[in-house]
Amino acid sequence: MDLYLDSADRDALAPLLATGLFRGVTTNPLILQRAGVRLPEVPSLVSWLLASGADEVFVQTTAADADAIEREGHALRDLSDRLVVKVPATGPGLVATRRLSAAGVPVLLTVVYHPNQAVLAAAAGARFIAPYLGRMTEAGRDGRADLRTMARALAGTGTGVLVASVRDAAVVPELAADGLEAVTVGTDVAHAMFAEPLTDAAMVQFDAATAALR
């Protein structure tokens, strides 16, 4: 499973990217706002992320109509050949995704909630979809079951599933066991993935034994 970080906070991202365990970083307008990153500062953020260990960076378009989304997508892609353009799963977003994909621009169709949208994303040539697991579950849907349906529907299409809105670190290995290929998590969830009290307790014993052997 490929692991991504869902943040634009440089201080929070730096130590996690330095581990080399996270393939890249995903952002959206809400994430940028929380980190105090304004749209004119996005190119600088992208450069910093790529220099800090991210192999891929995802940046979302903000326009509403297909033509404007397409133009914005090309402008974002011009920032780096390691940038993936995120496009919301609206009607105009799907039209723009088809055009961008046909032009060789990798697109992630985001805020996906239903398997129908997964099928449309594949028809549009999207590289990824980003289903919002936490929000799906909070809306009363069986998010995990819908994700499995999406993954089966997309098998062999060239469109992958990058699960977003993951609230709990314990869900990540369950998603991997379900065969999901990628997940993006907030930095708090990422840190929680490293935490294991039994490992910490064993290390205390190992350290004591090592001291006694000197």
mmCIF file of C-alpha atoms in Angstrom:
data_model
loop_
_atom_site.group_PDB
_atom_site.id
_atom_site.type_symbol
_atom_site.label_atom_id
_atom_site.label_comp_id
_atom_site.label_asym_id
_atom_site.label_seq_id
_atom_site.Cartn_x
_atom_site.Cartn_y
_atom_site.Cartn_z
ATOM 1 C CA MET A 1 0.000 0.000 0.000
ATOM 2 C CA ASP A 2 1.264 3.481 -0.881
ATOM 3 C CA LEU A 3 1.005 5.943 1.999
ATOM 4 C CA TYR A 4 0.400 9.659 1.470
ATOM 5 C CA LEU A 5 0.131 12.574 3.877
ATOM 6 C CA ASP A 6 -2.908 14.858 3.828
ATOM 7 C CA SER A 7 -1.495 18.215 4.949
ATOM 8 C CA ALA A 8 0.087 21.492 3.877
ATOM 9 C CA ASP A 9 1.729 22.229 7.242
ATOM 10 C CA ARG A 10 5.476 22.243 6.595
ATOM 11 C CA ASP A 11 6.437 21.821 10.241
ATOM 12 C CA ALA A 12 4.154 18.799 10.610
ATOM 13 C CA LEU A 13 5.147 17.281 7.275
ATOM 14 C CA ALA A 14 8.932 17.640 7.461
ATOM 15 C CA PRO A 15 9.723 14.877 10.013
ATOM 16 C CA LEU A 16 7.291 12.441 8.404
ATOM 17 C CA LEU A 17 8.598 13.002 4.875
ATOM 18 C CA ALA A 18 12.122 12.548 6.228
ATOM 19 C CA THR A 19 11.279 8.942 7.169
ATOM 20 C CA GLY A 20 11.008 8.016 3.489
ATOM 21 C CA LEU A 21 7.900 5.945 4.282
ATOM 22 C CA PHE A 22 5.341 8.257 2.685
ATOM 23 C CA ARG A 23 5.186 8.478 -1.079
ATOM 24 C CA GLY A 24 3.781 11.963 -1.280
ATOM 25 C CA VAL A 25 1.414 14.655 -0.100
ATOM 26 C CA THR A 26 -2.209 15.417 -0.933
ATOM 27 C CA THR A 27 -3.803 18.826 -0.502
ATOM 28 C CA ASN A 28 -7.104 20.576 -1.138
ATOM 29 C CA PRO A 29 -8.403 24.100 -0.482
ATOM 30 C CA LEU A 30 -9.482 23.249 3.087
ATOM 31 C CA ILE A 31 -6.062 21.807 3.876
ATOM 32 C CA LEU A 32 -4.345 24.868 2.418
ATOM 33 C CA GLN A 33 -6.599 27.160 4.459
ATOM 34 C CA ARG A 34 -5.872 25.296 7.708
ATOM 35 C CA ALA A 35 -2.138 25.635 7.068
ATOM 36 C CA GLY A 36 -2.404 29.320 6.158
ATOM 37 C CA VAL A 37 -1.269 28.698 2.565
ATOM 38 C CA ARG A 38 -2.842 31.066 0.048
ATOM 39 C CA LEU A 39 -3.268 30.115 -3.617
ATOM 40 C CA PRO A 40 -0.358 32.303 -4.860
ATOM 41 C CA GLU A 41 1.885 30.384 -2.431
ATOM 42 C CA VAL A 42 1.042 26.962 -3.862
ATOM 43 C CA PRO A 43 4.012 26.867 -6.301
ATOM 44 C CA SER A 44 6.402 27.502 -3.417
ATOM 45 C CA LEU A 45 4.725 24.775 -1.347
ATOM 46 C CA VAL A 46 4.961 22.295 -4.209
ATOM 47 C CA SER A 47 8.671 23.015 -4.661
ATOM 48 C CA TRP A 48 9.278 22.582 -0.932
ATOM 49 C CA LEU A 49 7.355 19.312 -0.763
ATOM 50 C CA LEU A 50 9.264 17.796 -3.682
ATOM 51 C CA ALA A 51 12.580 18.918 -2.210
ATOM 52 C CA SER A 52 11.604 17.499 1.190
ATOM 53 C CA GLY A 53 11.060 13.929 0.057
ATOM 54 C CA ALA A 54 7.647 13.755 -1.608
ATOM 55 C CA ASP A 55 7.697 11.737 -4.825
ATOM 56 C CA GLU A 56 4.261 13.041 -5.775
ATOM 57 C CA VAL A 57 2.194 16.072 -4.813
ATOM 58 C CA PHE A 58 -1.551 16.424 -5.361
ATOM 59 C CA VAL A 59 -3.076 19.889 -5.800
ATOM 60 C CA GLN A 60 -6.779 20.539 -6.392
ATOM 61 C CA THR A 61 -8.354 22.817 -8.962
ATOM 62 C CA THR A 62 -10.659 25.561 -7.713
ATOM 63 C CA ALA A 63 -12.586 26.554 -10.865
ATOM 64 C CA ALA A 64 -16.227 25.593 -11.430
ATOM 65 C CA ASP A 65 -16.706 25.070 -15.193
ATOM 66 C CA ALA A 66 -14.989 22.488 -17.383
ATOM 67 C CA ASP A 67 -12.986 24.919 -19.513
ATOM 68 C CA ALA A 68 -11.614 26.765 -16.478
ATOM 69 C CA ILE A 69 -10.829 23.507 -14.648
ATOM 70 C CA GLU A 70 -8.949 22.294 -17.720
ATOM 71 C CA ARG A 71 -6.881 25.484 -17.928
ATOM 72 C CA GLU A 72 -6.134 25.402 -14.222
ATOM 73 C CA GLY A 73 -5.169 21.735 -14.434
ATOM 74 C CA HIS A 74 -2.596 22.438 -17.144
ATOM 75 C CA ALA A 75 -1.206 25.357 -15.149
ATOM 76 C CA LEU A 76 -0.818 23.168 -12.063
ATOM 77 C CA ARG A 77 0.835 20.385 -14.042
ATOM 78 C CA ASP A 78 3.321 22.927 -15.399
ATOM 79 C CA LEU A 79 4.646 23.288 -11.841
ATOM 80 C CA SER A 80 6.115 19.772 -11.927
ATOM 81 C CA ASP A 81 5.875 16.479 -13.785
ATOM 82 C CA ARG A 82 5.444 14.932 -10.334
ATOM 83 C CA LEU A 83 2.266 16.869 -9.632
ATOM 84 C CA VAL A 84 -1.111 15.116 -9.911
ATOM 85 C CA VAL A 85 -4.099 17.377 -10.512
ATOM 86 C CA LYS A 86 -7.068 16.833 -8.211
ATOM 87 C CA VAL A 87 -10.475 17.555 -9.734
ATOM 88 C CA PRO A 88 -13.810 17.353 -7.859
ATOM 89 C CA ALA A 89 -16.206 14.640 -9.038
ATOM 90 C CA THR A 90 -18.784 17.017 -10.494
ATOM 91 C CA GLY A 91 -20.191 16.923 -14.024
ATOM 92 C CA PRO A 92 -17.846 19.678 -15.227
ATOM 93 C CA GLY A 93 -15.024 18.022 -13.277
ATOM 94 C CA LEU A 94 -15.513 14.757 -15.136
ATOM 95 C CA VAL A 95 -15.543 16.547 -18.505
ATOM 96 C CA ALA A 96 -12.316 18.362 -17.601
ATOM 97 C CA THR A 97 -10.793 15.119 -16.321
ATOM 98 C CA ARG A 98 -11.418 13.472 -19.669
ATOM 99 C CA ARG A 99 -9.746 16.338 -21.505
ATOM 100 C CA LEU A 100 -6.788 16.548 -19.133
ATOM 101 C CA SER A 101 -6.242 12.792 -19.160
ATOM 102 C CA ALA A 102 -6.341 12.750 -22.950
ATOM 103 C CA ALA A 103 -3.623 15.411 -22.912
ATOM 104 C CA GLY A 104 -1.423 13.282 -20.633
ATOM 105 C CA VAL A 105 -2.134 15.115 -17.378
ATOM 106 C CA PRO A 106 -2.577 12.683 -14.451
ATOM 107 C CA VAL A 107 -5.811 13.401 -12.598
ATOM 108 C CA LEU A 108 -7.227 12.283 -9.276
ATOM 109 C CA LEU A 109 -11.018 12.613 -9.134
ATOM 110 C CA THR A 110 -11.753 13.684 -5.574
ATOM 111 C CA VAL A 111 -14.724 13.806 -3.167
ATOM 112 C CA VAL A 112 -16.009 10.508 -4.504
ATOM 113 C CA TYR A 113 -18.854 8.922 -2.508
ATOM 114 C CA HIS A 114 -20.539 6.353 -4.757
ATOM 115 C CA PRO A 115 -19.372 3.474 -6.995
ATOM 116 C CA ASN A 116 -21.135 5.183 -9.924
ATOM 117 C CA GLN A 117 -18.565 7.957 -9.663
ATOM 118 C CA ALA A 118 -15.772 5.385 -9.758
ATOM 119 C CA VAL A 119 -17.094 4.013 -13.048
ATOM 120 C CA LEU A 120 -17.359 7.519 -14.485
ATOM 121 C CA ALA A 121 -13.812 8.302 -13.321
ATOM 122 C CA ALA A 122 -12.477 5.298 -15.230
ATOM 123 C CA ALA A 123 -14.408 6.385 -18.330
ATOM 124 C CA ALA A 124 -12.791 9.805 -17.988
ATOM 125 C CA GLY A 125 -9.320 8.272 -17.755
ATOM 126 C CA ALA A 126 -8.576 9.384 -14.188
ATOM 127 C CA ARG A 127 -5.445 7.952 -12.659
ATOM 128 C CA PHE A 128 -6.998 7.809 -9.181
ATOM 129 C CA ILE A 129 -10.234 8.367 -7.354
ATOM 130 C CA ALA A 130 -10.300 9.626 -3.759
ATOM 131 C CA PRO A 131 -13.311 8.256 -1.876
ATOM 132 C CA TYR A 132 -13.907 10.002 1.463
ATOM 133 C CA LEU A 133 -14.241 7.029 3.790
ATOM 134 C CA GLY A 134 -14.862 8.931 7.023
ATOM 135 C CA ARG A 135 -17.543 11.128 5.526
ATOM 136 C CA MET A 136 -19.214 8.169 3.801
ATOM 137 C CA THR A 137 -19.433 6.303 7.093
ATOM 138 C CA GLU A 138 -20.647 9.373 8.979
ATOM 139 C CA ALA A 139 -23.423 9.763 6.397
ATOM 140 C CA GLY A 140 -24.697 6.306 7.334
ATOM 141 C CA ARG A 141 -23.233 4.425 4.386
ATOM 142 C CA ASP A 142 -21.157 1.244 4.574
ATOM 143 C CA GLY A 143 -17.986 2.992 3.476
ATOM 144 C CA ARG A 144 -15.748 -0.070 3.594
ATOM 145 C CA ALA A 145 -18.182 -2.093 1.468
ATOM 146 C CA ASP A 146 -18.467 0.744 -1.055
ATOM 147 C CA LEU A 147 -14.671 0.950 -1.265
ATOM 148 C CA ARG A 148 -14.431 -2.744 -2.022
ATOM 149 C CA THR A 149 -17.068 -2.356 -4.737
ATOM 150 C CA MET A 150 -15.151 0.556 -6.239
ATOM 151 C CA ALA A 151 -11.892 -1.405 -6.212
ATOM 152 C CA ARG A 152 -13.524 -4.367 -7.976
ATOM 153 C CA ALA A 153 -15.208 -2.089 -10.513
ATOM 154 C CA LEU A 154 -11.902 -0.406 -11.322
ATOM 155 C CA ALA A 155 -9.771 -3.544 -11.545
ATOM 156 C CA GLY A 156 -7.910 -3.537 -14.845
ATOM 157 C CA THR A 157 -9.063 -0.041 -15.854
ATOM 158 C CA GLY A 158 -5.889 1.852 -14.968
ATOM 159 C CA THR A 159 -7.767 3.930 -12.381
ATOM 160 C CA GLY A 160 -6.698 3.304 -8.791
ATOM 161 C CA VAL A 161 -8.270 4.032 -5.409
ATOM 162 C CA LEU A 162 -6.560 6.447 -3.023
ATOM 163 C CA VAL A 163 -8.663 6.382 0.151
ATOM 164 C CA ALA A 164 -9.079 9.739 1.905
ATOM 165 C CA SER A 165 -10.856 10.959 5.045
ATOM 166 C CA VAL A 166 -9.336 8.238 7.231
ATOM 167 C CA ARG A 167 -9.987 9.090 10.877
ATOM 168 C CA ASP A 168 -8.229 6.231 12.673
ATOM 169 C CA ALA A 169 -4.803 4.628 12.222
ATOM 170 C CA ALA A 170 -6.304 1.198 12.917
ATOM 171 C CA VAL A 171 -8.314 1.469 9.690
ATOM 172 C CA VAL A 172 -5.192 1.673 7.502
ATOM 173 C CA PRO A 173 -4.108 -2.005 7.764
ATOM 174 C CA GLU A 174 -7.738 -3.058 7.346
ATOM 175 C CA LEU A 175 -7.859 -1.140 4.076
ATOM 176 C CA ALA A 176 -4.605 -2.774 2.993
ATOM 177 C CA ALA A 177 -6.083 -6.182 3.818
ATOM 178 C CA ASP A 178 -9.104 -5.279 1.681
ATOM 179 C CA GLY A 179 -6.718 -4.796 -1.248
ATOM 180 C CA LEU A 180 -6.884 -0.994 -1.434
ATOM 181 C CA GLU A 181 -3.697 0.258 -3.041
ATOM 182 C CA ALA A 182 -3.221 3.703 -1.500
ATOM 183 C CA VAL A 183 -4.360 5.850 1.409
ATOM 184 C CA THR A 184 -3.800 9.423 2.487
ATOM 185 C CA VAL A 185 -3.852 10.319 6.187
ATOM 186 C CA GLY A 186 -3.488 13.416 8.305
ATOM 187 C CA THR A 187 -0.243 13.881 10.182
ATOM 188 C CA ASP A 188 -1.936 12.958 13.485
ATOM 189 C CA VAL A 189 -3.064 9.615 12.064
ATOM 190 C CA ALA A 190 0.395 9.098 10.548
ATOM 191 C CA HIS A 191 2.044 9.538 13.953
ATOM 192 C CA ALA A 192 -0.492 7.180 15.530
ATOM 193 C CA MET A 193 0.573 4.482 13.059
ATOM 194 C CA PHE A 194 4.022 4.442 14.681
ATOM 195 C CA ALA A 195 2.683 4.086 18.237
ATOM 196 C CA GLU A 196 2.672 0.618 19.843
ATOM 197 C CA PRO A 197 2.961 0.334 23.662
ATOM 198 C CA LEU A 198 4.144 -3.284 23.564
ATOM 199 C CA THR A 199 7.030 -2.335 21.284
ATOM 200 C CA ASP A 200 7.917 0.560 23.598
ATOM 201 C CA ALA A 201 7.863 -1.772 26.613
ATOM 202 C CA ALA A 202 10.088 -4.295 24.842
ATOM 203 C CA MET A 203 12.577 -1.566 23.954
ATOM 204 C CA VAL A 204 12.839 -0.553 27.611
ATOM 205 C CA GLN A 205 13.783 -4.146 28.430
ATOM 206 C CA PHE A 206 16.244 -4.331 25.544
ATOM 207 C CA ASP A 207 17.884 -1.066 26.609
ATOM 208 C CA ALA A 208 18.214 -2.325 30.214
ATOM 209 C CA ALA A 209 19.723 -5.587 29.009
ATOM 210 C CA THR A 210 22.138 -3.759 26.720
ATOM 211 C CA ALA A 211 23.283 -1.540 29.612
ATOM 212 C CA ALA A 212 23.929 -4.614 31.762
ATOM 213 C CA LEU A 213 26.057 -6.175 29.016
ATOM 214 C CA ARG A 214 28.482 -3.269 28.827
#
